[in-house]
Coordinates of C-alpha atoms in Angstrom, one line a residue:
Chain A
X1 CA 15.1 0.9 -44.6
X2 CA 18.5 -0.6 -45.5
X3 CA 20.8 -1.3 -43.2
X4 CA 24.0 0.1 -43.7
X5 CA 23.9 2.0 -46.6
X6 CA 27.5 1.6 -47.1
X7 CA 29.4 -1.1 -48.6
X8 CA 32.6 -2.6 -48.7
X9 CA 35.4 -1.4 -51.0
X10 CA 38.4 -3.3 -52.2
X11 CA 41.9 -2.3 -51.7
X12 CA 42.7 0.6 -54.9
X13 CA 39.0 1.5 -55.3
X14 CA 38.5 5.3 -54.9
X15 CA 36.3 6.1 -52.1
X16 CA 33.3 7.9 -54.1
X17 CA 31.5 10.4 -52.8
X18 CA 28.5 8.5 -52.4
X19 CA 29.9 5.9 -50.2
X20 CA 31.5 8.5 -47.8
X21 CA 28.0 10.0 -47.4
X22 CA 26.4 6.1 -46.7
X23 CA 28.7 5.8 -44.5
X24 CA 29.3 9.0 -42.6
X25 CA 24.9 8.5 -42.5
X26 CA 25.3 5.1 -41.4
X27 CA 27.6 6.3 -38.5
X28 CA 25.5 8.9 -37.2
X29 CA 21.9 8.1 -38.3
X30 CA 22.3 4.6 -38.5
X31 CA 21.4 5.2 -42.4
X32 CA 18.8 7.2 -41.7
X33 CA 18.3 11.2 -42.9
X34 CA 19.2 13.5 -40.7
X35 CA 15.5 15.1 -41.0
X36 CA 14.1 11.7 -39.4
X37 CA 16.8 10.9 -37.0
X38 CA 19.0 12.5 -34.1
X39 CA 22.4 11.5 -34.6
X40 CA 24.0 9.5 -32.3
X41 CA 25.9 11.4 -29.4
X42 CA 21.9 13.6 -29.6
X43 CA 20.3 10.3 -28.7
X44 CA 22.8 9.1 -25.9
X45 CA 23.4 12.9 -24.5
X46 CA 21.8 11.7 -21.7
X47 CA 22.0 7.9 -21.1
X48 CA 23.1 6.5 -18.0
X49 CA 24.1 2.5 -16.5
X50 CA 24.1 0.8 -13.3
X51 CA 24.5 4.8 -12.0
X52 CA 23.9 4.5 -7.5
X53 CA 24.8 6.9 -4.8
X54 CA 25.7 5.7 -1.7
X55 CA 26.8 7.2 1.8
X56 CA 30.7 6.8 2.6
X57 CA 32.4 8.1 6.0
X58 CA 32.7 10.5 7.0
X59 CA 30.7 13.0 5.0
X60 CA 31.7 11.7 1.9
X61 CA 29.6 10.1 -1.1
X62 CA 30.6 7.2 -3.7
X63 CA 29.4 5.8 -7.0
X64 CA 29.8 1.7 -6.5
X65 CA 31.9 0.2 -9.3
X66 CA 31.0 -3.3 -9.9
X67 CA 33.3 -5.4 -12.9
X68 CA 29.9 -6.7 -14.0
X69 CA 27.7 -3.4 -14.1
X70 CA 30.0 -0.5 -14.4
X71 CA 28.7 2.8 -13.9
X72 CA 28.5 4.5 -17.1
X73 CA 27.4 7.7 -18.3
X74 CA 27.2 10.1 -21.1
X75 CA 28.8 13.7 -20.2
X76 CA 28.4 16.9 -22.4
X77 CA 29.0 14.3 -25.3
X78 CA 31.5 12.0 -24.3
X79 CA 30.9 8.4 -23.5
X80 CA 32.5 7.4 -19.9
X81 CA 32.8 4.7 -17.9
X82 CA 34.1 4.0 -13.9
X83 CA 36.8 1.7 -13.5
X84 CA 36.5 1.7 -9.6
X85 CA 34.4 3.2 -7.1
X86 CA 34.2 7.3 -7.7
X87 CA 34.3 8.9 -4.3
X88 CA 33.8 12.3 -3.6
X89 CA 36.7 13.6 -1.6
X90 CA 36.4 14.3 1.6
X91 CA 35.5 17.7 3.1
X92 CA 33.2 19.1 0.7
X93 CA 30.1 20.1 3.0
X94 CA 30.4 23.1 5.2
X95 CA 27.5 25.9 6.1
X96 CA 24.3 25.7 7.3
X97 CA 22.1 23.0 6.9
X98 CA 21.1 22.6 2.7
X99 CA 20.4 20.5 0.2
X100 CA 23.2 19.6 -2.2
X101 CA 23.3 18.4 -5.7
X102 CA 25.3 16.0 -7.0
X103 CA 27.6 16.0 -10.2
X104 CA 29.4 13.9 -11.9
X105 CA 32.2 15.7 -13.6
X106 CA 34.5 14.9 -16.8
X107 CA 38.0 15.7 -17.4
X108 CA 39.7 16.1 -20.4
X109 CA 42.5 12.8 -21.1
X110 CA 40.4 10.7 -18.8
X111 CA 37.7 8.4 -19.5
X112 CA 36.1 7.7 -16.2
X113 CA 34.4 11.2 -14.0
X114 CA 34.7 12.1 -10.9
X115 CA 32.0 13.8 -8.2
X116 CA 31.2 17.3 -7.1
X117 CA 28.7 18.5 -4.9
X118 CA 27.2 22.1 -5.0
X119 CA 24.2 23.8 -3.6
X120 CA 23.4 24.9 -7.0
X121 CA 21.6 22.3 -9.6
X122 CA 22.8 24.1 -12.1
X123 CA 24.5 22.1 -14.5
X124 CA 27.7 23.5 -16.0
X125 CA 30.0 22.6 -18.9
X126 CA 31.9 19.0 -18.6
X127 CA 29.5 18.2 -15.3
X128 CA 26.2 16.3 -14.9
X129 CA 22.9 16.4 -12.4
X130 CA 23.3 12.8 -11.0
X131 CA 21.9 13.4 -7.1
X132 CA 20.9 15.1 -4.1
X133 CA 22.0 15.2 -0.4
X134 CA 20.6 16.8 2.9
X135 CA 23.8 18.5 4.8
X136 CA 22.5 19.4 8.0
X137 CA 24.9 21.6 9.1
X138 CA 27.4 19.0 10.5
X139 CA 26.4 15.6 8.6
X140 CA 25.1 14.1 5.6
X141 CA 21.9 13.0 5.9
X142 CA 19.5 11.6 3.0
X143 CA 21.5 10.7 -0.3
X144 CA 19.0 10.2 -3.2
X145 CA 20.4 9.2 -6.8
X146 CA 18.3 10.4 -9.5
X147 CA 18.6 7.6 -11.8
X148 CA 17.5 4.9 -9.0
X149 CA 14.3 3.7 -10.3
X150 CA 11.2 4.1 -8.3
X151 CA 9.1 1.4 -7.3
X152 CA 5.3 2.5 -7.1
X153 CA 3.1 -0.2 -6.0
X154 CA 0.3 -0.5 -8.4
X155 CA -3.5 0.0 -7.8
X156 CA -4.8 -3.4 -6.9
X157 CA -6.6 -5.5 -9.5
X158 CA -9.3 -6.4 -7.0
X159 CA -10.7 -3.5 -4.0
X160 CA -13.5 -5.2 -2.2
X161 CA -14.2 -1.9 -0.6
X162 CA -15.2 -1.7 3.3
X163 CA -17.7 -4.3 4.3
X164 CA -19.2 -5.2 7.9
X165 CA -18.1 -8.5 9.3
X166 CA -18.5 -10.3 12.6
X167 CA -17.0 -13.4 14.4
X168 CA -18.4 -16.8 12.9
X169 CA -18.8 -16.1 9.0
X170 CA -17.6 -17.3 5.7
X171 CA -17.6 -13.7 3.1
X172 CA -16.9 -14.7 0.2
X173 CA -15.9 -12.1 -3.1
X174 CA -15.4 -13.1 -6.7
X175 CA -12.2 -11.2 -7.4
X176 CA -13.0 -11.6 -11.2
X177 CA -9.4 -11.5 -11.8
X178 CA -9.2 -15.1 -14.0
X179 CA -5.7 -16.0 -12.1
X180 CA -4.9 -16.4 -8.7
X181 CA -3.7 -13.8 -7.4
X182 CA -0.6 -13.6 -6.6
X183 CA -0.3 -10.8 -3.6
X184 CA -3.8 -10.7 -1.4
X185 CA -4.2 -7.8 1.8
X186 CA -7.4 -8.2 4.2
X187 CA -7.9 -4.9 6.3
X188 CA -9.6 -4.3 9.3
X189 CA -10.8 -0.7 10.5
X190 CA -13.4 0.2 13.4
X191 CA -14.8 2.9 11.4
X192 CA -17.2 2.3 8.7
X193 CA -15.6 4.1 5.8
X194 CA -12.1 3.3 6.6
X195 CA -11.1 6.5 8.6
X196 CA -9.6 5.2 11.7
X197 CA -6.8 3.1 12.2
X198 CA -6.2 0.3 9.7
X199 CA -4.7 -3.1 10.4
X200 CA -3.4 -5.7 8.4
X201 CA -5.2 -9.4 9.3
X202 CA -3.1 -11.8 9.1
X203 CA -4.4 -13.8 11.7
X204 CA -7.5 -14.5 14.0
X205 CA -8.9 -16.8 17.2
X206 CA -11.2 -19.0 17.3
X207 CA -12.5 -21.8 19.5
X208 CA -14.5 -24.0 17.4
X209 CA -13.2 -26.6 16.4
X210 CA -10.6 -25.7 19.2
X211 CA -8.6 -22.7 20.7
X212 CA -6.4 -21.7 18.1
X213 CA -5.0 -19.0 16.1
X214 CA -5.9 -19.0 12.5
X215 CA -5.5 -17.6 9.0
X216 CA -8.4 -16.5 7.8
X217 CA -8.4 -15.9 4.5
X218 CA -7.7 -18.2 1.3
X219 CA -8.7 -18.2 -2.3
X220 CA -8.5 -19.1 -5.6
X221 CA -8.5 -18.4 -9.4
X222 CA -12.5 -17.0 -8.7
X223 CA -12.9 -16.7 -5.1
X224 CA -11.0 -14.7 -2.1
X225 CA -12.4 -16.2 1.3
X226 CA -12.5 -15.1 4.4
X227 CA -14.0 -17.0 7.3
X228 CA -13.9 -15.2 10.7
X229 CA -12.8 -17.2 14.3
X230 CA -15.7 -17.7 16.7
X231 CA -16.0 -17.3 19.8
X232 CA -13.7 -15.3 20.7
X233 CA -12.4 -11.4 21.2
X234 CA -10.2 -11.8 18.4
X235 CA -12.5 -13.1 16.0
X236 CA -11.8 -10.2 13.1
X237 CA -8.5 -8.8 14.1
X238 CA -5.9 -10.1 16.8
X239 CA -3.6 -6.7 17.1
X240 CA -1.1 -5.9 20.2
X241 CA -3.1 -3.2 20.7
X242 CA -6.6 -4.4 19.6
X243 CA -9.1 -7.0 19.1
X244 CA -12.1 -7.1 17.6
X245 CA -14.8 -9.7 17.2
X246 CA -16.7 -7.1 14.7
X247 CA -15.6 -4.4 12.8
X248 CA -15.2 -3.9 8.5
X249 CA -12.6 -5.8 6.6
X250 CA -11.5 -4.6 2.7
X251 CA -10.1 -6.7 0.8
X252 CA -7.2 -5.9 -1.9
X253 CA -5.7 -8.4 -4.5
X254 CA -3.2 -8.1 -7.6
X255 CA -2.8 -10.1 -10.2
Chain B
X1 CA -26.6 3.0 -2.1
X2 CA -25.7 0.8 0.2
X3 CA -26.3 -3.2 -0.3
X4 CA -27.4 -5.2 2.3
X5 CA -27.3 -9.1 2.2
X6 CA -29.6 -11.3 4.1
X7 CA -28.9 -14.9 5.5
X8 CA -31.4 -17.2 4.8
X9 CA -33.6 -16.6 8.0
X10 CA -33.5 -12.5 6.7
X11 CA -31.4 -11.4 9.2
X12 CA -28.7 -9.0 7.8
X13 CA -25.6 -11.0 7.3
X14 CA -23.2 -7.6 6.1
X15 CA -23.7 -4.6 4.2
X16 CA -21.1 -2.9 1.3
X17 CA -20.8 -0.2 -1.1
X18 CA -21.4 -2.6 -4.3
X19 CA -22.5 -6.5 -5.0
X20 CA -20.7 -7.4 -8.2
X21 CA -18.3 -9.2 -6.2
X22 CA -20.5 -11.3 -4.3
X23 CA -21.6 -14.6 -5.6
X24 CA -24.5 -15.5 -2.4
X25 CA -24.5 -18.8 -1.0
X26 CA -28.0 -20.9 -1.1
X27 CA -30.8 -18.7 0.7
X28 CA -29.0 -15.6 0.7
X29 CA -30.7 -12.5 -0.7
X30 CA -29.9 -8.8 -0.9
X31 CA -31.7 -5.4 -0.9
X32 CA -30.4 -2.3 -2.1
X33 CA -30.7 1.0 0.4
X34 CA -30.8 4.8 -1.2
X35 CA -28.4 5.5 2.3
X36 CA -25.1 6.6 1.6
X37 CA -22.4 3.3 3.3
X38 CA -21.2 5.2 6.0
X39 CA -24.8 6.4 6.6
X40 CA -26.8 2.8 6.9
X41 CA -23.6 1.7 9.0
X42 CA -24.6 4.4 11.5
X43 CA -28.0 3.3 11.8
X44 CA -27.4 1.1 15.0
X45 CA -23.9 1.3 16.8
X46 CA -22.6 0.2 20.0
X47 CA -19.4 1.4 21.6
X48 CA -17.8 1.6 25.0
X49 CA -15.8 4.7 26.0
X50 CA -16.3 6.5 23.1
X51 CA -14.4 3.4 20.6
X52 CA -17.0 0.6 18.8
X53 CA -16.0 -3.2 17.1
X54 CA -12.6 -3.2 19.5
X55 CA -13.8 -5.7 22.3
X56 CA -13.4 -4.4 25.3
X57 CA -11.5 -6.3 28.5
X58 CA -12.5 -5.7 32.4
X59 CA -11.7 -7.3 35.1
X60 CA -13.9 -8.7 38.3
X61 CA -14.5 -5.8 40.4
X62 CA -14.1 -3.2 37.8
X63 CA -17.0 -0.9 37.6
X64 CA -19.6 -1.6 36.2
X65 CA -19.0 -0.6 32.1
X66 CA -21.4 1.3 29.9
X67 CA -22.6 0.3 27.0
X68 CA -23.7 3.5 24.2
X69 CA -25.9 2.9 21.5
X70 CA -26.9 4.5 19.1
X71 CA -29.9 4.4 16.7
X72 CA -30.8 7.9 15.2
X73 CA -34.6 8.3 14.7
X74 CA -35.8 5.6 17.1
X75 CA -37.0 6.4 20.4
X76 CA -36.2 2.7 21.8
X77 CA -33.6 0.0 20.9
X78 CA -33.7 -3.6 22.0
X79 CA -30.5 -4.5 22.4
X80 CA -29.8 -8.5 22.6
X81 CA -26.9 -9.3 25.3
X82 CA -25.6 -13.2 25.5
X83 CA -29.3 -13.9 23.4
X84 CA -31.4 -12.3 26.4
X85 CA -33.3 -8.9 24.9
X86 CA -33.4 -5.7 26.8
X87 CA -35.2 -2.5 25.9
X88 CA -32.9 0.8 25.6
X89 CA -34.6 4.1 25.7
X90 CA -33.3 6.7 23.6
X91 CA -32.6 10.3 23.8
X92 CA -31.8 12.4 20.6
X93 CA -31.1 8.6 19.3
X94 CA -28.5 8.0 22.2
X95 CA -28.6 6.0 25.2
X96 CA -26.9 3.4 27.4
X97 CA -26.8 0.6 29.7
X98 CA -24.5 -1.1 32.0
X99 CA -23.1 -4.6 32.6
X100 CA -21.8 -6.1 35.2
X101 CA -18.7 -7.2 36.4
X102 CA -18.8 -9.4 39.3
X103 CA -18.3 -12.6 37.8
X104 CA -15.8 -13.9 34.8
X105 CA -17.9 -13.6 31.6
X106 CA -18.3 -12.8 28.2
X107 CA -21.0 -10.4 26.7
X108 CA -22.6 -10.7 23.3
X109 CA -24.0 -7.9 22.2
X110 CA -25.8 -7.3 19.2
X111 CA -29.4 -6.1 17.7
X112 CA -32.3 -7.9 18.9
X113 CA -34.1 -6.9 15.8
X114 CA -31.4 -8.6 13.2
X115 CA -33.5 -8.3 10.0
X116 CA -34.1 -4.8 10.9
X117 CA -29.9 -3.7 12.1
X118 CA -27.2 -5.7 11.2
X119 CA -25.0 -7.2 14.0
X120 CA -21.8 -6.8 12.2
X121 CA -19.6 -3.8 11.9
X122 CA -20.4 -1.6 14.9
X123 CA -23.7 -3.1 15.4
X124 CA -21.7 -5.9 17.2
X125 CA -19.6 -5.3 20.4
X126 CA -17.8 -8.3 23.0
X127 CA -17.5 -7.6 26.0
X128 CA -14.9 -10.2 28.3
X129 CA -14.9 -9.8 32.2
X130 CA -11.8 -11.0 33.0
X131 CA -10.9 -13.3 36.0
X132 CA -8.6 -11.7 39.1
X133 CA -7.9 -8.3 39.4
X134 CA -6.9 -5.4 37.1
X135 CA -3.1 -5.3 37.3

């Protein structure tokens, strides 16, 4: 498509009718028909910016304001933006303990919003679903923003699965991955199928070639290691509360 | 299926779930087992007070600690302890011996039978007799 539609005019030209319509499409289409295309305040109705939640005392919540990343937000169709922190005045909580929801709230003649906070999610007129609190009774407890992304840690590229290991051995695994990876776990668990209590190995004992305590795992762009201590109690897993010279180790890796 | 891999004198070196990950070094071989993972791992176990692979600590004068194995199906185990063998009868699979603690050491148990149980996993147990007196 063509990009505007509209052109310019000159000074004394009469605007026809054709170049309104180009440019009232170009406007709120960007040249598109209105068939293939929300129009612009559709599409932003519910966009959002560097929007965060955070606790203030006492009992009170606030929307950071940074110069650099200013919260900004889209309410019932007008585009706003903070200019300073938005705090939620104080004394807003009372009876039992609930969650709350969070709003941010327009008002006419200003173009920043301010907050609200409500038991109901319900959103109404001029006001917008930003966040959640726990009141429990006498304090604010969890704050959760709804537009703070959510880190999930992906499934690993490599899973060994559970293996049997003792004190004194290389194991070695071809990851199969074609890098080196970049983030590698070793596991340890006393139960075959990984249904007791798992610890992370990070380190191990051995006494050959002398008493120390090791890393035992490295790798490469095929390989991941692991080569157990000897000799010792702590040959697979050196643990405040345990050690283990046998045991199964799993092995996880990403990319 | 369980794999099993074998050093190069045919003892069992570990056992896993799948091999496509494991490139063997020289002499190595491996077997593959109908038994489930969880069910070949179960085929020789040693634990101590009810826990196995966590070596266990005593001191001198402690009494004496016993050692449970497990081996479902056989009627005997030999059991290998610091490389000397010893005979375990079985009941039901189950059965038990003792070690003892008079003098600072350090037990090594495992199968005596290696190409037939794999000392690894809970088919390994240490055992360390601590000097001085339990605090």
């Amino acid at each position: 498509m063509t990009y505007p539609l509209s052109t310019e005019v000159t000074a004394g030209q009469p605007t026809a009718a054709d170049q309104y319509n180009n440019l009232r499409k170009d406007a709120l289409t960007l040249g598109n028909e209105a068939a293939d295309s929300l129009n612009m305040s559709q599409f932003l109705n519910r966009h959002f910016e560097f929007l965060d939640i955070q606790y203030l005392a006492t009992n009170r919540l606030r929307v950071p304001y940074s110069n650099a990343q200013p919260p900004t937000l889209m309410i019932n169709g007008y585009l706003l933006q903070a200019a300073a922190n938005v705090d939620l005045p104080a004394n807003q909580f009372s009876g039992p303990a609930a969650t709350w929801y969070i709003f941010a709230v327009r008002s006419a003649g200003s173009t920043t919003f301010t907050l609200m906070v409500n038991t109901s999610a319900a959103e109404a007129t001029d006001q917008r679903l930003i966040g959640e609190c726990t009141w429990n009774g006498s304090s604010v407890t969890v704050v959760k923003c709804y537009f703070t992304p959510i880190v999930v840690i992906p499934v690993a590229d490599y899973d060994s699965g559970w293996f049997a290991v003792t004190g004194g051995t290389l194991y070695t695994k071809a990851h199969a991955m074609g890098q080196v990876p970049r983030m590698v776990f070793l596991y340890w668990c006393n139960v075959a199928n990984g249904a007791g209590d798992t610890y992370l190995v990070t380190v191990v004992n051995t006494t050959s070639p002398s008493t120390n305590t090791v890393s035992p795992m490295y790798f490469d762009g095929t390989n991941i290691n692991i080569k157990t201590g000897a000799g010792s109690g702590n040959s697979t897993l050196m643990a405040v509360t345990v050690q283990s010279a046998s045991g199964y180790y799993r092995v996880l890796a990403w990319k | 299926m369980t794999y099993i891999i074998y050093n190069s004198d045919h003892t069992i070196k570990t056992f896993m779930d799948y091999i496509a990950d494991v490139p063997l070094a020289p002499g190595e071989t491996f077997a593959l087992t109908g038994q489930a993972f969880e069910e070949y791992a179960a085929r020789f176990v040693l634990s101590c007070k009810g826990t196995s692979c966590n070596t266990v600590y005593a001191h001198v004068g402690d009494p004496a600690l016993e050692i449970d194995v497990s081996a479902p199906g056989q009627e005997t185990v030999a059991v290998n302890v610091n490389g000397e063998p010893q005979t375990v009868p079985l009941t039901d699979g189950q059965g038990s011996f003792t070690l003892a603690t008079d003098t600072p050491c350090t037990y090594l148990i495992g199968p005596a039978d290696r190409q037939t149980f794999c000392a690894a996993g809970s088919g390994a147990l240490l055992v360390v007799i601590l000097s001085g007196e339990n605090p």
